[in-house]
Amino acid sequence: MPATAQQPLADTPARTGSDDHPWLIQGGMGVGVSGWRLARAVALTGQLGVVSGTALDVVLARVLQTGDPGGHARRALDAFPLPELAQTVLDCYFREEGDLADGAPMRTTPRLRATGGSQAEVLTVLGNFVEVWLAKEGHDGPVGINYLEKIQLATAPAMFGAILAGADYVCVGAGVPGHIPALATRLARYEPVVSRIHVEGDEEPLDQLFDPQALLAGHLPGPLRRPRVLAIVSLPVLATYLARDAATRPDGFVIETSSAGGHSAPPRGPMTLDAAGEPVYGPRDHPDLAKMAALGLPFWLAGGQASPRALAAARAQGATGVQIGSAFALCEESGMARHLREEVLERARAGKLVVRNDPDASPTAFPFKVAELPGTVSEPEVAAARRRVCDLGFLRTPVRGPRGLVYRCAAEPVAAYVRKGGEAAAAEGKQCLCNGLLATIGLAQRRPGGRVEPPLVTIGKDLSFLPEVSPDASPYTAADVVAWLAGGLAAGAARPVAQSRPA
C-alpha cells in the first residue's frame, strides 16, 4: 500500500512480520516473468516474492496500450501520491480497446539519459510503483524488487518508485552494488541523490541527480520505510569487500552460481569454452560457504537449489535459505507467455530441452542462458531474419567519443555500433534482450510489414525439480512450489549459527 504517516521512519528497515528473514526468495526474473502476480502469490505464503525491476517503464506503457485487462495498472496508478503525474501517463498510453487488436505498433517510450531530469524518470518511477503496489495489495507478506547494477541510469528513479509503494527488500546484482545501501536510505528520506554514472572513455564518472521531492512537487505522502538491501554476488570475495565498510554493507547476500537462469558471472580467469561453446567453470567458481557464514550476515544460495534436499543442505552450511527462479518461472502465476511456458515444460519433461549458457548472446559481458525453442531467436534463421534495432536501450553504455556523449549497445545495428567507436567483432552474435524478453511476456513490438519481435526465453539449466513438484505433469502454482520446498526445513532445522561479524 502507499506510504502513510503511520509507517516507520526511513532508517527503520522494512520487516516481514518479525525480525526473521524468509527462508525462501523467489528470484527476480526479467523482463516481467516475475511480475506482480507471481510475487504476490509467493508473498501470500509468507516467503519473499520478488518482482523484476527491469524495464518496468515500458511494461507499464505497453500494458496500458493493450487496454490494461482487469484494470490493475489503473488501480495502482490511482494510489500514486501525485495524481497529476499518473494522469499524464494514462493520457499518453492508455487505449481503451488496446492497440494490439489491429496490429498497430506500440508507442515508443522516452529513454533515460545520464544527464537525468527527463520524462523517462517519471515513467520509471510510476512503473516500479505500480508493480510493487500490486504485489503488496491486500496482504502483509514480504515483497521485494530486483535490479541490475549494469542498468545504472534507471536505479535511482526505479528504486524510489518501489520504496514509495512499500517494497520490503531490494535485490541488486550484475555488478558491484556498493552504493545501494546508502541510496536506499536517502531515497526513503526523500533526499536528493547523485548516482555516479560510469562513462566509457572518461576518467571520472558523470554525476546524475535525482530529486524525489522535486518529482513529487512537494506532495510527500509521509515517512517511508527503508527496504532491506540484498547484494547478489557469485563469490565470497565480493561479499567480503562489501561487508567490510558500513557504507557499502548490505543487509544480506544472495550467492548465485552459474546454473541459474538469465545472466551469470563469467568464470574466474581466462574464458575457456567447452565443446558446446559454453563457458567452463572450475573450482575457483564455487563459493566457500564457510567464508560467507563468517561474515555474520544472512545469505541465500541460488542456482540449482530447487529441492527440499538442497534447502536442507544450504541451511546446514549456515545459509538462511535459498533463492529459486526456474521453478517459479514455469508455474501458473509466471509472466511468461503461456504457449512458451507450455513448450518449455513439454520439452523439459521429455528430456529434449536444451539450455545454452551462451557467452555471446547478451550485449553485456555476462554469459546468458538461452532456451532453444522453435520460433524464438535461439533459432539461427529467426535471429538472422530479425532486423537489428535498438529502440529500448536498457543495456546501452554511455560512451565519450569524438562526437561527445553517446549511448552504445552491442546488439544495435552494427554500423551504428561501429560509428560510436565499437568494434564490429564485438557485436557478432549479440541479441536484443530488451525486445526479446518483452516478447516472451506477450508485449512484443509490432514492426512495419506485419513483423513481430520474436521472443527470447531464458531459464535455468537444472529443471530436475519438475517430476517432484508436478509428478503428474499437471500445471502447478507458486504455492505448490513453496509447500514442496518446505519439506527441507525440518532436515535443516539444526543449522549452525553464523559467526558474529567482526566489528
GROMACS .gro file of N, CA, C and O in nm, residues 332-414:
model
  332
  332GLU      N    1   0.196  -2.135  -1.271
  332GLU     CA    2   0.079  -2.072  -1.331
  332GLU      C    3   0.080  -1.919  -1.320
  332GLU      O    4   0.025  -1.850  -1.405
  333GLU      N    5   0.141  -1.865  -1.216
  333GLU     CA    6   0.141  -1.719  -1.198
  333GLU      C    7   0.255  -1.650  -1.271
  333GLU      O    8   0.267  -1.527  -1.265
  334SER      N    9   0.339  -1.725  -1.338
  334SER     CA   10   0.452  -1.668  -1.410
  334SER      C   11   0.404  -1.573  -1.519
  334SER      O   12   0.298  -1.591  -1.579
  335GLY      N   13   0.487  -1.470  -1.546
  335GLY     CA   14   0.455  -1.377  -1.653
  335GLY      C   15   0.492  -1.427  -1.791
  335GLY      O   16   0.458  -1.364  -1.891
  336MET      N   17   0.564  -1.539  -1.800
  336MET     CA   18   0.599  -1.594  -1.931
  336MET      C   19   0.473  -1.631  -2.008
  336MET      O   20   0.380  -1.689  -1.952
  337ALA      N   21   0.469  -1.595  -2.135
  337ALA     CA   22   0.353  -1.627  -2.218
  337ALA      C   23   0.322  -1.776  -2.210
  337ALA      O   24   0.412  -1.860  -2.213
  338ARG      N   25   0.194  -1.809  -2.196
  338ARG     CA   26   0.155  -1.947  -2.168
  338ARG      C   27   0.206  -2.045  -2.274
  338ARG      O   28   0.253  -2.154  -2.241
  339HIS      N   29   0.201  -2.009  -2.402
  339HIS     CA   30   0.242  -2.104  -2.504
  339HIS      C   31   0.392  -2.134  -2.494
  339HIS      O   32   0.435  -2.248  -2.519
  340LEU      N   33   0.470  -2.036  -2.453
  340LEU     CA   34   0.613  -2.060  -2.436
  340LEU      C   35   0.639  -2.145  -2.311
  340LEU      O   36   0.723  -2.235  -2.313
  341ARG      N   37   0.566  -2.114  -2.205
  341ARG     CA   38   0.581  -2.191  -2.081
  341ARG      C   39   0.546  -2.337  -2.105
  341ARG      O   40   0.617  -2.429  -2.060
  342GLU      N   41   0.438  -2.361  -2.178
  342GLU     CA   42   0.397  -2.499  -2.206
  342GLU      C   43   0.498  -2.571  -2.294
  342GLU      O   44   0.523  -2.690  -2.277
  343GLU      N   45   0.559  -2.497  -2.387
  343GLU     CA   46   0.661  -2.557  -2.474
  343GLU      C   47   0.784  -2.596  -2.393
  343GLU      O   48   0.840  -2.705  -2.411
  344VAL      N   49   0.826  -2.510  -2.302
  344VAL     CA   50   0.940  -2.541  -2.216
  344VAL      C   51   0.909  -2.663  -2.131
  344VAL      O   52   0.992  -2.756  -2.120
  345LEU      N   53   0.792  -2.666  -2.070
  345LEU     CA   54   0.754  -2.778  -1.984
  345LEU      C   55   0.749  -2.909  -2.061
  345LEU      O   56   0.801  -3.012  -2.016
  346GLU      N   57   0.689  -2.906  -2.179
  346GLU     CA   58   0.676  -3.028  -2.260
  346GLU      C   59   0.814  -3.082  -2.299
  346GLU      O   60   0.842  -3.201  -2.286
  347ARG      N   61   0.902  -2.994  -2.345
  347ARG     CA   62   1.034  -3.038  -2.387
  347ARG      C   63   1.118  -3.084  -2.267
  347ARG      O   64   1.193  -3.181  -2.277
  348ALA      N   65   1.106  -3.012  -2.156
  348ALA     CA   66   1.184  -3.050  -2.038
  348ALA      C   67   1.142  -3.186  -1.986
  348ALA      O   68   1.226  -3.269  -1.950
  349ARG      N   69   1.013  -3.210  -1.980
  349ARG     CA   70   0.963  -3.339  -1.929
  349ARG      C   71   0.999  -3.454  -2.022
  349ARG      O   72   1.014  -3.567  -1.977
  350ALA      N   73   1.014  -3.424  -2.150
  350ALA     CA   74   1.052  -3.526  -2.247
  350ALA      C   75   1.204  -3.542  -2.257
  350ALA      O   76   1.253  -3.625  -2.335
  351GLY      N   77   1.277  -3.462  -2.181
  351GLY     CA   78   1.422  -3.468  -2.186
  351GLY      C   79   1.481  -3.410  -2.313
  351GLY      O   80   1.595  -3.442  -2.351
  352LYS      N   81   1.407  -3.320  -2.380
  352LYS     CA   82   1.451  -3.266  -2.509
  352LYS      C   83   1.486  -3.116  -2.503
  352LYS      O   84   1.522  -3.058  -2.605
  353LEU      N   85   1.474  -3.056  -2.385
  353LEU     CA   86   1.502  -2.914  -2.377
  353LEU      C   87   1.652  -2.890  -2.367
  353LEU      O   88   1.721  -2.950  -2.285
  354VAL      N   89   1.701  -2.802  -2.452
  354VAL     CA   90   1.842  -2.762  -2.449
  354VAL      C   91   1.849  -2.617  -2.402
  354VAL      O   92   1.783  -2.529  -2.457
  355VAL      N   93   1.928  -2.593  -2.298
  355VAL     CA   94   1.953  -2.457  -2.248
  355VAL      C   95   2.102  -2.431  -2.257
  355VAL      O   96   2.182  -2.501  -2.195
  356ARG      N   97   2.139  -2.333  -2.338
  356ARG     CA   98   2.280  -2.300  -2.358
  356ARG      C   99   2.319  -2.180  -2.272
  356ARG      O  100   2.246  -2.082  -2.265
  357ASN      N  101   2.434  -2.191  -2.209
  357ASN     CA  102   2.491  -2.074  -2.142
  357ASN      C  103   2.575  -2.002  -2.246
  357ASN      O  104   2.696  -2.026  -2.259
  358ASP      N  105   2.510  -1.915  -2.320
  358ASP     CA  106   2.570  -1.853  -2.439
  358ASP      C  107   2.661  -1.738  -2.398
  358ASP      O  108   2.615  -1.641  -2.337
  359PRO      N  109   2.790  -1.745  -2.431
  359PRO     CA  110   2.880  -1.635  -2.393
  359PRO      C  111   2.866  -1.512  -2.482
  359PRO      O  112   2.923  -1.407  -2.449
  360ASP      N  113   2.793  -1.523  -2.593
  360ASP     CA  114   2.785  -1.414  -2.690
  360ASP      C  115   2.648  -1.348  -2.700
  360ASP      O  116   2.638  -1.236  -2.751
  361ALA      N  117   2.541  -1.412  -2.655
  361ALA     CA  118   2.407  -1.363  -2.681
  361ALA      C  119   2.380  -1.226  -2.619
  361ALA      O  120   2.317  -1.140  -2.681
  362SER      N  121   2.426  -1.203  -2.496
  362SER     CA  122   2.397  -1.078  -2.428
  362SER      C  123   2.495  -0.968  -2.469
  362SER      O  124   2.615  -0.993  -2.480
  363PRO      N  125   2.445  -0.846  -2.488
  363PRO     CA  126   2.536  -0.735  -2.517
  363PRO      C  127   2.619  -0.692  -2.397
  363PRO      O  128   2.707  -0.608  -2.409
  364THR      N  129   2.593  -0.750  -2.281
  364THR     CA  130   2.678  -0.726  -2.164
  364THR      C  131   2.797  -0.820  -2.171
  364THR      O  132   2.811  -0.900  -2.263
  365ALA      N  133   2.882  -0.817  -2.070
  365ALA     CA  134   2.998  -0.906  -2.065
  365ALA      C  135   2.966  -1.036  -1.993
  365ALA      O  136   3.056  -1.115  -1.965
  366PHE      N  137   2.838  -1.062  -1.966
  366PHE     CA  138   2.798  -1.179  -1.890
  366PHE      C  139   2.740  -1.287  -1.980
  366PHE      O  140   2.662  -1.257  -2.072
  367PRO      N  141   2.774  -1.415  -1.955
  367PRO     CA  142   2.706  -1.524  -2.026
  367PRO      C  143   2.556  -1.521  -1.994
  367PRO      O  144   2.515  -1.473  -1.887
  368PHE      N  145   2.476  -1.572  -2.086
  368PHE     CA  146   2.330  -1.563  -2.073
  368PHE      C  147   2.267  -1.696  -2.115
  368PHE      O  148   2.299  -1.750  -2.221
  369LYS      N  149   2.176  -1.749  -2.032
  369LYS     CA  150   2.111  -1.877  -2.062
  369LYS      C  151   2.003  -1.856  -2.168
  369LYS      O  152   1.915  -1.769  -2.154
  370VAL      N  153   2.006  -1.936  -2.272
  370VAL     CA  154   1.908  -1.927  -2.379
  370VAL      C  155   1.846  -2.064  -2.400
  370VAL      O  156   1.918  -2.162  -2.427
  371ALA      N  157   1.714  -2.074  -2.384
  371ALA     CA  158   1.643  -2.199  -2.410
  371ALA      C  159   1.617  -2.211  -2.559
  371ALA      O  160   1.568  -2.117  -2.623
  372GLU      N  161   1.652  -2.326  -2.616
  372GLU     CA  162   1.635  -2.347  -2.760
  372GLU      C  163   1.492  -2.392  -2.787
  372GLU      O  164   1.453  -2.506  -2.759
  373LEU      N  165   1.414  -2.299  -2.842
  373LEU     CA  166   1.272  -2.322  -2.870
  373LEU      C  167   1.238  -2.275  -3.010
  373LEU      O  168   1.290  -2.174  -3.056
  374PRO      N  169   1.149  -2.346  -3.079
  374PRO     CA  170   1.110  -2.302  -3.214
  374PRO      C  171   1.041  -2.167  -3.212
  374PRO      O  172   0.965  -2.136  -3.119
  375GLY      N  173   1.072  -2.085  -3.312
  375GLY     CA  174   1.009  -1.955  -3.324
  375GLY      C  175   1.070  -1.846  -3.240
  375GLY      O  176   1.024  -1.732  -3.242
  376THR      N  177   1.176  -1.881  -3.168
  376THR     CA  178   1.244  -1.780  -3.086
  376THR      C  179   1.380  -1.748  -3.148
  376THR      O  180   1.426  -1.817  -3.240
  377VAL      N  181   1.447  -1.644  -3.096
  377VAL     CA  182   1.574  -1.606  -3.154
  377VAL      C  183   1.685  -1.706  -3.124
  377VAL      O  184   1.799  -1.689  -3.169
  378SER      N  185   1.653  -1.815  -3.051
  378SER     CA  186   1.751  -1.921  -3.034
  378SER      C  187   1.775  -1.995  -3.166
  378SER      O  188   1.880  -2.059  -3.183
  379GLU      N  189   1.679  -1.985  -3.258
  379GLU     CA  190   1.696  -2.047  -3.390
  379GLU      C  191   1.774  -1.950  -3.480
  379GLU      O  192   1.734  -1.833  -3.495
  380PRO      N  193   1.883  -1.997  -3.540
  380PRO     CA  194   1.965  -1.908  -3.624
  380PRO      C  195   1.886  -1.838  -3.734
  380PRO      O  196   1.910  -1.719  -3.762
  381GLU      N  197   1.791  -1.908  -3.795
  381GLU     CA  198   1.715  -1.846  -3.904
  381GLU      C  199   1.623  -1.735  -3.852
  381GLU      O  200   1.600  -1.634  -3.919
  382VAL      N  201   1.569  -1.752  -3.731
  382VAL     CA  202   1.485  -1.648  -3.672
  382VAL      C  203   1.570  -1.527  -3.636
  382VAL      O  204   1.533  -1.412  -3.662
  383ALA      N  205   1.686  -1.553  -3.576
  383ALA     CA  206   1.776  -1.443  -3.539
  383ALA      C  207   1.823  -1.367  -3.663
  383ALA      O  208   1.832  -1.244  -3.663
  384ALA      N  209   1.854  -1.442  -3.770
  384ALA     CA  210   1.903  -1.378  -3.892
  384ALA      C  211   1.795  -1.295  -3.960
  384ALA      O  212   1.824  -1.192  -4.023
  385ALA      N  213   1.670  -1.337  -3.948
  385ALA     CA  214   1.560  -1.267  -4.014
  385ALA      C  215   1.520  -1.140  -3.939
  385ALA      O  216   1.455  -1.051  -3.996
  386ARG      N  217   1.558  -1.133  -3.811
  386ARG     CA  218   1.523  -1.015  -3.733
  386ARG      C  219   1.613  -0.897  -3.771
  386ARG      O  220   1.734  -0.908  -3.773
  387ARG      N  221   1.551  -0.784  -3.798
  387ARG     CA  222   1.626  -0.663  -3.830
  387ARG      C  223   1.678  -0.602  -3.700
  387ARG      O  224   1.601  -0.575  -3.608
  388ARG      N  225   1.809  -0.583  -3.692
  388ARG     CA  226   1.867  -0.528  -3.570
  388ARG      C  227   1.818  -0.385  -3.548
  388ARG      O  228   1.827  -0.301  -3.637
  389VAL      N  229   1.767  -0.360  -3.428
  389VAL     CA  230   1.720  -0.228  -3.391
  389VAL      C  231   1.736  -0.214  -3.240
  389VAL      O  232   1.720  -0.310  -3.165
  390CYS      N  233   1.773  -0.096  -3.196
  390CYS     CA  234   1.788  -0.068  -3.053
  390CYS      C  235   1.697   0.050  -3.019
  390CYS      O  236   1.740   0.165  -3.018
  391ASP      N  237   1.569   0.020  -2.992
  391ASP     CA  238   1.473   0.127  -2.965
  391ASP      C  239   1.426   0.128  -2.820
  391ASP      O  240   1.336   0.203  -2.784
  392LEU      N  241   1.488   0.045  -2.736
  392LEU     CA  242   1.457   0.045  -2.593
  392LEU      C  243   1.581   0.084  -2.512
  392LEU      O  244   1.575   0.171  -2.426
  393GLY      N  245   1.692   0.017  -2.537
  393GLY     CA  246   1.821   0.066  -2.490
  393GLY      C  247   1.853   0.052  -2.343
  393GLY      O  248   1.933   0.130  -2.290
  394PHE      N  249   1.797  -0.046  -2.274
  394PHE     CA  250   1.827  -0.061  -2.131
  394PHE      C  251   1.971  -0.104  -2.105
  394PHE      O  252   2.025  -0.078  -1.998
  395LEU      N  253   2.032  -0.171  -2.201
  395LEU     CA  254   2.169  -0.219  -2.183
  395LEU      C  255   2.270  -0.130  -2.255
  395LEU      O  256   2.385  -0.169  -2.274
  396ARG      N  257   2.228  -0.011  -2.293
  396ARG     CA  258   2.321   0.083  -2.355
  396ARG      C  259   2.426   0.128  -2.253
  396ARG      O  260   2.399   0.138  -2.133
  397THR      N  261   2.544   0.158  -2.304
  397THR     CA  262   2.653   0.208  -2.222
  397THR      C  263   2.687   0.350  -2.263
  397THR      O  264   2.710   0.376  -2.383
  398PRO      N  265   2.692   0.444  -2.169
  398PRO     CA  266   2.735   0.580  -2.206
  398PRO      C  267   2.883   0.577  -2.247
  398PRO      O  268   2.967   0.517  -2.179
  399VAL      N  269   2.912   0.641  -2.359
  399VAL     CA  270   3.049   0.641  -2.413
  399VAL      C  271   3.086   0.783  -2.453
  399VAL      O  272   3.006   0.855  -2.516
  400ARG      N  273   3.207   0.825  -2.418
  400ARG     CA  274   3.257   0.955  -2.460
  400ARG      C  275   3.344   0.936  -2.582
  400ARG      O  276   3.446   0.868  -2.578
  401GLY      N  277   3.303   0.990  -2.695
  401GLY     CA  278   3.378   0.974  -2.817
  401GLY      C  279   3.403   1.108  -2.885
  401GLY      O  280   3.377   1.215  -2.826
  402PRO      N  281   3.451   1.104  -3.008
  402PRO     CA  282   3.480   1.228  -3.081
  402PRO      C  283   3.358   1.317  -3.098
  402PRO      O  284   3.372   1.440  -3.109
  403ARG      N  285   3.240   1.258  -3.100
  403ARG     CA  286   3.118   1.336  -3.119
  403ARG      C  287   3.050   1.372  -2.987
  403ARG      O  288   2.936   1.416  -2.985
  404GLY      N  289   3.118   1.351  -2.876
  404GLY     CA  290   3.059   1.381  -2.746
  404GLY      C  291   3.003   1.256  -2.680
  404GLY      O  292   3.045   1.143  -2.709
  405LEU      N  293   2.905   1.275  -2.591
  405LEU     CA  294   2.846   1.164  -2.516
  405LEU      C  295   2.743   1.092  -2.603
  405LEU      O  296   2.647   1.154  -2.651
  406VAL      N  297   2.764   0.962  -2.624
  406VAL     CA  298   2.670   0.879  -2.699
  406VAL      C  299   2.638   0.756  -2.616
  406VAL      O  300   2.700   0.728  -2.514
  407TYR      N  301   2.538   0.682  -2.662
  407TYR     CA  302   2.495   0.560  -2.593
  407TYR      C  303   2.507   0.444  -2.689
  407TYR      O  304   2.451   0.448  -2.800
  408ARG      N  305   2.577   0.339  -2.646
  408ARG     CA  306   2.613   0.231  -2.738
  408ARG      C  307   2.569   0.097  -2.682
  408ARG      O  308   2.578   0.072  -2.562
  409CYS      N  309   2.520   0.010  -2.770
  409CYS     CA  310   2.481  -0.126  -2.732
  409CYS      C  311   2.529  -0.221  -2.840
  409CYS      O  312   2.507  -0.197  -2.960
  410ALA      N  313   2.591  -0.331  -2.799
  410ALA     CA  314   2.646  -0.425  -2.897
  410ALA      C  315   2.538  -0.498  -2.975
  410ALA      O  316   2.569  -0.566  -3.074
  411ALA      N  317   2.411  -0.486  -2.933
  411ALA     CA  318   2.301  -0.551  -3.007
  411ALA      C  319   2.233  -0.455  -3.105
  411ALA      O  320   2.141  -0.495  -3.175
  412GLU      N  321   2.279  -0.330  -3.111
  412GLU     CA  322   2.220  -0.236  -3.206
  412GLU      C  323   2.274  -0.264  -3.347
  412GLU      O  324   2.362  -0.350  -3.365
  413PRO      N  325   2.223  -0.196  -3.449
  413PRO     CA  326   2.278  -0.216  -3.584
  413PRO      C  327   2.429  -0.200  -3.583
  413PRO      O  328   2.483  -0.108  -3.522
  414VAL      N  329   2.497  -0.291  -3.650
  414VAL     CA  330   2.643  -0.295  -3.643
  414VAL      C  331   2.705  -0.164  -3.691
  414VAL      O  332   2.800  -0.114  -3.630
   0.00000   0.00000   0.00000
